[in-house]
Amino acid sequence: MNVHEYQGKEILSRYGVRIQRGIVAETPEQAVAAYKQIAEMTNSKFAVVKSQIHAGGRGKGKIVGTEQRGVQLAKSAEDVERISSNLLGNVLVTLQTGAEGKTVNKILIAEDAYYPGDSEPKEYYMGILLDRGKACNVIMASTEGGMDIEEVAEHHPEKIIKEWIDPRVGLQAFQARKIADKLGLTGEANKEMVKFVGALYKAYVESDSSMFEINPVLKTSDNKILAVDAKVNLDDNALYRHPDLSPMRDKLEEDPLEVEASESDLNYVKLDGNVGCMVNGAGLAMATMDIIKLSGGEPANFLDVGGGANAKTVEAGFRIILKDPNVKAILINIFGGIVRCDRVATGVVEAYKAIGEIPVPIIVRLQGTNAAEGAKIINDSGLKVYSAILLKEAAELVEKVLKESK
Ligand code: GDP
Ligand code: MN
């Protein structure tokens, strides 16, 4: 689960990571009130207005049809009012949003962490994630922080420091010191960085995150080290352990079909193809997607309806697949192990009738317990449903209906 920058920073700060402080706002009035609070707290007129969307690259991104950047410096309440009206409710396009962009529903009014006149603020990069190959967490850091880290990673990989952390023993003090040293920090700044790395790692582990990206990590001229940005991804499978973090989910940022599917307990991932698929079991779902590709189609989604496929789950799956306008055919591939094929077939027929006219051809492959009975129910239903027992037959049917729909 992705969270917004302001939420990521809230998590960090609970674990003692120093952050650029800020207040979130949803209207220009709230933004001005937030600015006044920040200005009082920092005793400065400077503040930054930062669009909160689930995508990075906001500093360089622009609001559609304007020259308005997603992150802007403000020097007065009037600036804040103007900038927030320009951002809120409008679509921000960044390198990470794709051309369609994302609507800015919230903004963060943050303290200006780069003191005016600071002659040497220095931006670093720091990320923590799981290195599956090494079965370790890895901390990545670079002196080349700021908005071009992707370029650095591509053209100067040697400028990215990596430190692997064995999860069984956790981050060792010498490792944090090594990172601070390799970043070229000395004296007070070095000590502060060691503390920063320690707190950051603790936050990562204890919040069950799967990714932290702090870019930039700022060193101010008075040697404070703080997180100016925070990209945090929490592991969905561990959310049950964090009742305080799960409300951070922002459904407005997620694909509406995926939100609907998760409400019906379906594992659904929207893809760009033309053949919708509904399968029980993740492995079979992957294999089914391969078959669709081999028969000349492109999967429109991944959908695992789970072990106990019944009329209700099948209907929910149908409804979600049918909301995707790209879908030209649906392939249902169910293995009847615990659940019997005749019951699934009845479920498919009932779901079909409940939904009414389904405008695209449906291919149902039922294999396993009572496969023949299942096929008979489908064939006798009088509905526009093709039945297959072999995977090969299913693939051929997909190919056939796709040709016919052209
Ligand atoms: P991103 O572009 O989505 O990664 O958003 P960031 O939060 O990283 O902000 C983008 C850029 O805005 C940063 O790289 C900084 O250069 C700049 N920025 C962020 N906070 C401040 C601030 O407090 N003061 C100033 N002057 N610039 C800031
Ligand atoms: Mn950033």
Coordinates of C-alpha atoms and ligand atoms in Angstrom, one line a residue:
M1 CA 0.0 0.0 0.0
N2 CA 1.4 3.4 -1.0
V3 CA 0.9 6.3 1.3
H4 CA 1.3 10.1 0.7
E5 CA 4.4 12.0 1.5
Y6 CA 2.8 13.6 4.6
Q7 CA 1.8 10.2 5.9
G8 CA 5.2 8.7 5.2
K9 CA 6.7 11.5 7.2
E10 CA 4.3 10.9 10.0
I11 CA 5.5 7.3 10.2
L12 CA 9.1 8.4 10.1
S13 CA 8.7 10.9 12.8
R14 CA 7.1 8.4 15.1
Y15 CA 10.4 6.5 15.0
G16 CA 12.5 9.6 15.7
V17 CA 13.5 10.4 12.2
R18 CA 13.9 14.2 11.8
I19 CA 11.6 15.4 9.0
Q20 CA 10.7 18.6 7.2
R21 CA 7.6 19.6 9.2
G22 CA 4.3 20.4 7.5
I23 CA 0.5 20.5 7.7
V24 CA -1.8 19.0 5.1
A25 CA -4.6 21.0 3.5
E26 CA -7.5 20.3 1.2
T27 CA -8.6 23.8 0.4
P28 CA -6.8 27.1 -0.1
E29 CA -8.3 28.4 3.2
Q30 CA -6.9 25.4 5.1
A31 CA -3.6 26.0 3.3
V32 CA -3.4 29.6 4.4
A33 CA -4.2 28.7 8.0
A34 CA -1.5 25.9 7.8
Y35 CA 0.9 28.5 6.4
K36 CA 0.3 30.8 9.3
Q37 CA 1.0 28.1 11.8
I38 CA 4.1 27.0 10.0
A39 CA 5.3 30.6 9.7
E40 CA 4.8 31.1 13.4
M41 CA 6.6 27.9 14.3
T42 CA 9.6 28.5 12.1
N43 CA 9.6 32.3 12.4
S44 CA 10.0 32.6 8.7
K45 CA 7.9 33.7 5.8
F46 CA 9.2 30.9 3.6
A47 CA 7.2 27.7 3.1
V48 CA 6.8 25.1 0.4
V49 CA 3.5 24.0 -1.1
K50 CA 3.8 20.3 -2.1
S51 CA 1.2 18.4 -4.1
Q52 CA 0.3 15.1 -2.5
I53 CA -0.2 12.4 -5.1
H54 CA 1.0 8.8 -5.1
A55 CA 3.8 9.5 -7.6
G56 CA 7.2 11.2 -7.5
G57 CA 8.8 13.7 -9.8
R58 CA 6.4 16.4 -8.5
G59 CA 9.1 19.1 -8.3
K60 CA 9.6 18.9 -12.1
G61 CA 6.0 17.9 -12.9
K62 CA 3.5 20.5 -14.2
I63 CA -0.2 21.0 -13.8
V64 CA -1.8 20.2 -17.2
G65 CA -1.9 23.1 -19.6
T66 CA 0.1 25.4 -17.3
E67 CA 3.6 26.1 -16.2
Q68 CA 2.7 25.4 -12.5
R69 CA 5.1 23.0 -10.8
G70 CA 3.9 20.4 -8.3
V71 CA 6.2 21.7 -5.6
Q72 CA 6.6 25.5 -5.1
L73 CA 8.2 27.9 -2.7
A74 CA 5.9 30.5 -1.2
K75 CA 6.9 33.7 0.6
S76 CA 3.6 35.0 1.8
A77 CA 0.1 34.0 2.7
E78 CA -1.0 35.4 -0.7
D79 CA 1.5 33.1 -2.5
V80 CA 0.1 30.1 -0.6
E81 CA -3.4 31.1 -1.5
R82 CA -2.5 31.5 -5.2
I83 CA -0.3 28.4 -5.5
S84 CA -2.8 26.2 -3.6
S85 CA -5.7 27.3 -5.9
N86 CA -3.5 26.5 -8.9
L87 CA -2.8 23.0 -7.6
L88 CA -5.9 21.7 -5.8
G89 CA -8.4 20.0 -8.0
N90 CA -6.1 20.1 -11.0
V91 CA -4.2 17.3 -12.8
L92 CA -0.5 17.0 -12.2
V93 CA 1.6 15.2 -14.8
T94 CA 5.1 13.9 -13.7
L95 CA 7.5 11.4 -15.2
Q96 CA 5.9 8.8 -12.8
T97 CA 2.2 9.5 -13.4
G98 CA 2.0 8.7 -17.1
A99 CA 0.4 11.1 -19.5
E100 CA -3.0 11.1 -17.9
G101 CA -1.6 12.5 -14.6
K102 CA -3.1 12.5 -11.2
T103 CA -5.6 14.9 -9.6
V104 CA -4.2 16.9 -6.7
N105 CA -6.7 16.5 -3.8
K106 CA -4.4 17.4 -1.0
I107 CA -1.3 19.6 -0.5
L108 CA 1.3 19.8 2.2
I109 CA 2.3 23.2 3.5
A110 CA 5.8 22.5 4.7
E111 CA 8.5 24.5 6.4
D112 CA 11.2 25.7 4.1
A113 CA 14.0 23.4 5.2
Y114 CA 16.5 25.1 2.9
Y115 CA 17.1 28.2 5.0
P116 CA 17.1 31.3 3.0
G117 CA 20.7 32.2 2.4
D118 CA 21.9 28.8 3.4
S119 CA 25.1 28.7 1.4
E120 CA 25.6 24.9 1.5
P121 CA 22.5 22.8 1.9
K122 CA 23.4 19.4 0.6
E123 CA 20.9 16.9 -0.8
Y124 CA 21.5 13.2 -0.4
Y125 CA 19.5 10.2 -1.5
M126 CA 18.5 7.3 0.8
G127 CA 16.4 4.2 0.1
I128 CA 15.7 1.0 1.9
L129 CA 14.1 -2.0 0.3
L130 CA 14.1 -5.7 0.3
D131 CA 16.8 -7.4 -1.8
R132 CA 15.0 -10.7 -2.6
G133 CA 18.1 -12.2 -4.3
K134 CA 20.2 -11.8 -1.1
A135 CA 17.3 -12.3 1.3
C136 CA 18.4 -9.1 3.0
N137 CA 17.3 -5.5 3.4
V138 CA 19.5 -3.1 1.5
I139 CA 20.1 0.5 2.3
M140 CA 21.1 2.6 -0.7
A141 CA 22.5 6.0 -0.4
S142 CA 24.1 8.6 -2.6
T143 CA 25.7 12.0 -2.4
E144 CA 23.8 12.8 -5.6
G145 CA 20.4 13.3 -4.1
G146 CA 17.8 15.6 -5.5
M147 CA 15.6 15.4 -8.5
D148 CA 17.8 13.4 -10.9
I149 CA 18.6 10.3 -8.9
E150 CA 17.2 8.0 -11.7
E151 CA 19.9 9.4 -14.1
V152 CA 22.6 8.9 -11.5
A153 CA 21.5 5.3 -11.0
E154 CA 21.6 4.7 -14.7
H155 CA 24.8 6.5 -15.7
H156 CA 26.8 6.5 -12.5
P157 CA 25.8 3.4 -10.6
E158 CA 29.1 3.6 -8.7
K159 CA 27.8 6.7 -7.0
I160 CA 25.1 4.6 -5.2
I161 CA 26.4 3.1 -2.0
K162 CA 24.7 -0.2 -0.9
E163 CA 24.8 -1.7 2.5
W164 CA 23.0 -5.1 3.0
I165 CA 21.4 -5.7 6.4
D166 CA 20.8 -9.2 7.6
P167 CA 17.3 -9.1 9.0
R168 CA 18.2 -11.7 11.7
V169 CA 20.7 -9.4 13.3
G170 CA 19.4 -6.0 12.2
L171 CA 21.3 -2.9 11.4
Q172 CA 24.7 -2.8 13.1
A173 CA 26.2 0.4 14.4
F174 CA 29.3 0.0 12.2
Q175 CA 27.1 -0.2 9.1
A176 CA 25.4 3.1 9.8
R177 CA 28.8 4.7 10.4
K178 CA 30.1 3.2 7.1
I179 CA 27.2 4.8 5.2
A180 CA 27.8 8.2 6.9
D181 CA 31.6 7.9 6.1
K182 CA 31.0 6.9 2.5
L183 CA 28.8 9.9 2.1
G184 CA 31.8 12.0 3.0
L185 CA 30.3 13.3 6.2
T186 CA 32.5 14.4 9.1
G187 CA 32.0 15.7 12.7
E188 CA 28.6 16.6 13.8
A189 CA 27.0 15.9 10.4
N190 CA 28.4 12.4 10.5
K191 CA 27.0 11.7 13.9
E192 CA 23.6 13.1 12.8
M193 CA 23.6 10.9 9.7
V194 CA 24.4 7.8 11.8
K195 CA 21.4 8.6 14.0
F196 CA 19.2 9.3 10.9
V197 CA 20.1 5.9 9.3
G198 CA 19.4 4.1 12.6
A199 CA 16.0 5.7 13.1
L200 CA 15.1 5.2 9.4
Y201 CA 15.9 1.5 9.5
K202 CA 13.9 1.0 12.7
A203 CA 10.9 2.8 11.1
Y204 CA 11.2 0.6 8.0
V205 CA 11.3 -2.7 9.9
E206 CA 8.7 -1.9 12.6
S207 CA 6.2 -0.5 10.2
D208 CA 6.6 -3.6 7.9
S209 CA 7.4 -1.4 5.0
S210 CA 8.6 -2.8 1.7
M211 CA 10.1 0.4 0.4
F212 CA 11.4 3.7 1.8
E213 CA 12.7 6.3 -0.5
I214 CA 13.9 9.5 1.0
N215 CA 15.0 11.9 -1.7
P216 CA 16.3 14.4 -0.8
V217 CA 17.7 13.7 2.6
L218 CA 18.9 17.2 3.5
K219 CA 22.0 18.4 5.4
T220 CA 21.5 21.9 6.5
S221 CA 24.4 24.3 7.1
D222 CA 24.0 23.8 10.8
N223 CA 24.5 20.0 10.3
K224 CA 21.0 18.8 10.8
I225 CA 20.0 15.8 8.7
L226 CA 16.3 15.6 7.8
A227 CA 13.9 13.8 5.4
V228 CA 12.5 16.4 3.0
D229 CA 10.5 13.9 1.0
A230 CA 9.2 10.4 1.9
K231 CA 8.0 7.7 -0.5
V232 CA 6.8 4.9 1.7
N233 CA 5.2 1.6 0.6
L234 CA 3.7 -0.6 3.4
D235 CA 3.5 -4.3 2.9
D236 CA -0.3 -5.1 2.4
N237 CA 0.1 -8.5 3.9
A238 CA 1.3 -7.1 7.2
L239 CA -1.3 -4.3 7.5
Y240 CA -3.4 -6.3 9.8
R241 CA -0.6 -5.8 12.4
H242 CA -0.9 -2.0 12.0
P243 CA -4.5 -0.8 12.7
D244 CA -3.0 2.7 13.1
L245 CA -1.5 2.6 9.6
S246 CA -4.2 1.0 7.5
P247 CA -6.5 4.1 7.6
M248 CA -3.7 5.8 5.6
R249 CA -5.0 4.1 2.5
D250 CA -6.2 6.7 0.0
K251 CA -8.6 5.0 -2.3
L252 CA -8.8 8.0 -4.6
E253 CA -5.2 7.3 -5.6
E254 CA -5.9 3.6 -6.5
D255 CA -7.5 2.1 -9.6
P256 CA -11.3 2.1 -8.9
L257 CA -11.7 -1.4 -10.2
E258 CA -8.9 -2.7 -7.9
V259 CA -10.6 -1.0 -4.9
E260 CA -13.9 -2.6 -5.8
A261 CA -12.2 -6.0 -6.2
S262 CA -10.5 -5.8 -2.8
E263 CA -13.9 -5.0 -1.2
S264 CA -15.2 -8.3 -2.6
D265 CA -12.0 -10.1 -1.4
L266 CA -10.8 -10.7 -5.0
N267 CA -7.2 -10.5 -6.0
Y268 CA -7.5 -8.3 -9.0
V269 CA -4.8 -6.4 -10.9
K270 CA -5.9 -4.3 -13.9
L271 CA -3.8 -4.7 -17.0
D272 CA -4.0 -3.2 -20.5
G273 CA -5.1 -6.1 -22.7
N274 CA -8.4 -7.3 -24.2
V275 CA -9.1 -10.7 -22.7
G276 CA -10.6 -10.6 -19.2
C277 CA -9.8 -13.7 -17.1
M278 CA -11.1 -15.2 -14.0
V279 CA -9.2 -18.0 -12.4
N280 CA -8.9 -19.8 -9.0
G281 CA -5.4 -19.8 -7.7
A282 CA -2.6 -17.3 -8.5
G283 CA -0.4 -19.9 -10.3
L284 CA -3.1 -21.0 -12.6
A285 CA -4.0 -17.3 -13.2
M286 CA -0.4 -16.7 -14.3
A287 CA -0.5 -19.8 -16.6
T288 CA -3.8 -18.6 -18.0
M289 CA -2.4 -15.2 -18.8
D290 CA 0.4 -17.0 -20.7
I291 CA -2.2 -19.0 -22.7
I292 CA -4.1 -15.8 -23.6
K293 CA -0.9 -14.3 -24.9
L294 CA 0.0 -17.4 -26.8
S295 CA -3.4 -17.4 -28.5
G296 CA -2.9 -13.9 -29.7
G297 CA -4.7 -11.9 -27.0
E298 CA -3.4 -9.8 -24.2
P299 CA -4.7 -10.3 -20.7
A300 CA -6.9 -7.4 -19.5
N301 CA -6.4 -8.3 -15.9
F302 CA -5.1 -10.8 -13.3
L303 CA -8.0 -12.1 -11.2
D304 CA -7.7 -14.8 -8.6
V305 CA -11.2 -15.6 -7.2
G306 CA -9.6 -17.9 -4.5
G307 CA -10.3 -21.5 -3.6
G308 CA -14.0 -21.4 -3.0
A309 CA -15.3 -20.0 -6.3
N310 CA -19.1 -19.7 -6.0
A311 CA -21.9 -17.8 -7.7
K312 CA -21.3 -14.7 -5.6
T313 CA -17.5 -14.5 -6.2
V314 CA -18.0 -15.3 -9.9
E315 CA -20.6 -12.6 -10.2
A316 CA -18.4 -10.0 -8.5
G317 CA -15.6 -11.0 -10.8
F318 CA -17.8 -10.7 -13.9
R319 CA -19.0 -7.3 -12.9
I320 CA -15.5 -6.0 -12.4
I321 CA -14.1 -7.5 -15.6
L322 CA -17.1 -6.0 -17.6
K323 CA -16.4 -2.5 -16.3
D324 CA -13.2 -2.6 -18.3
P325 CA -14.1 -1.2 -21.7
N326 CA -11.1 -2.9 -23.4
V327 CA -12.4 -6.4 -22.7
K328 CA -13.4 -8.3 -25.9
A329 CA -13.7 -11.8 -24.4
I330 CA -13.6 -13.5 -21.0
L331 CA -11.8 -16.7 -20.2
I332 CA -12.9 -18.4 -17.0
N333 CA -10.4 -21.1 -16.0
I334 CA -11.3 -23.0 -12.9
F335 CA -9.7 -26.1 -11.5
G336 CA -12.2 -28.0 -9.4
G337 CA -10.3 -29.4 -6.6
I338 CA -12.0 -28.6 -3.3
V339 CA -14.8 -26.8 -5.2
R340 CA -16.7 -29.1 -7.7
C341 CA -16.9 -28.0 -11.4
D342 CA -20.7 -28.5 -11.6
R343 CA -21.1 -26.0 -8.7
V344 CA -18.8 -23.5 -10.4
A345 CA -20.7 -24.0 -13.7
T346 CA -24.0 -23.4 -11.8
G347 CA -22.4 -20.3 -10.3
V348 CA -21.3 -19.0 -13.8
V349 CA -24.8 -19.5 -15.2
E350 CA -26.4 -17.9 -12.2
A351 CA -24.0 -15.0 -12.3
Y352 CA -24.6 -14.6 -16.0
K353 CA -28.4 -14.5 -15.5
A354 CA -28.0 -12.1 -12.6
I355 CA -26.0 -9.6 -14.7
G356 CA -28.3 -9.9 -17.7
E357 CA -26.8 -9.5 -21.2
I358 CA -23.1 -9.9 -21.2
P359 CA -21.9 -8.3 -24.4
V360 CA -18.7 -10.3 -24.9
P361 CA -18.1 -14.0 -25.6
I362 CA -17.3 -16.1 -22.6
I363 CA -15.1 -19.2 -22.6
V364 CA -15.3 -21.4 -19.6
R365 CA -12.8 -24.1 -18.9
L366 CA -13.6 -26.3 -16.0
Q367 CA -11.2 -29.1 -15.1
G368 CA -11.1 -31.5 -12.2
T369 CA -13.8 -33.0 -10.1
N370 CA -17.1 -33.3 -12.1
A371 CA -15.6 -31.5 -15.1
A372 CA -18.0 -33.3 -17.6
E373 CA -21.1 -32.4 -15.5
G374 CA -19.9 -28.8 -15.4
A375 CA -19.4 -28.7 -19.1
K376 CA -22.9 -30.1 -19.6
I377 CA -24.5 -27.4 -17.4
I378 CA -22.7 -24.7 -19.4
N379 CA -23.7 -26.2 -22.8
D380 CA -27.3 -26.8 -21.7
S381 CA -27.7 -23.3 -20.3
G382 CA -28.5 -21.8 -23.7
L383 CA -26.3 -18.8 -22.9
K384 CA -23.6 -17.5 -25.2
V385 CA -20.9 -19.4 -23.4
Y386 CA -18.3 -21.7 -24.9
S387 CA -17.1 -24.6 -22.8
A388 CA -13.7 -26.2 -23.0
I389 CA -12.1 -28.9 -21.0
L390 CA -8.5 -28.8 -22.3
L391 CA -6.4 -25.7 -21.9
K392 CA -5.6 -26.0 -25.6
E393 CA -9.3 -25.9 -26.5
A394 CA -9.7 -22.8 -24.3
A395 CA -6.8 -21.1 -26.1
E396 CA -8.2 -22.0 -29.5
L397 CA -11.6 -20.6 -28.5
V398 CA -10.0 -17.4 -27.3
E399 CA -8.3 -17.0 -30.7
K400 CA -11.5 -17.7 -32.5
V401 CA -13.6 -15.2 -30.6
L402 CA -11.0 -12.6 -30.9
K403 CA -10.9 -13.0 -34.7
E404 CA -14.6 -12.9 -34.9
S405 CA -14.8 -9.7 -32.8
K406 CA -12.5 -7.9 -35.2
Ligands
GDP1 P1 9.5 15.1 -5.8 O1 9.9 16.0 -6.9 O2 8.1 14.5 -6.0 O3 10.5 14.1 -5.4 O4 9.3 16.0 -4.5 P2 10.3 16.5 -3.4 O5 9.6 16.5 -2.1 O6 11.5 15.8 -3.4 O7 10.5 18.0 -3.7 C1 11.1 18.4 -5.0 C2 12.2 19.4 -4.8 O8 11.7 20.6 -4.1 C3 13.3 18.9 -3.9 O9 14.2 18.1 -4.5 C4 13.9 20.2 -3.4 O10 14.9 20.7 -4.3 C5 12.7 21.2 -3.4 N1 12.3 21.4 -2.1 C6 11.6 20.6 -1.2 N2 11.4 21.1 0.0 C7 12.0 22.4 -0.1 C8 12.2 23.4 0.8 O11 11.8 23.3 2.0 N3 12.8 24.5 0.4 C9 13.3 24.7 -0.9 N4 13.8 25.8 -1.2 N5 13.1 23.7 -1.8 C10 12.5 22.6 -1.4
MN2 MN 11.7 13.6 -3.9

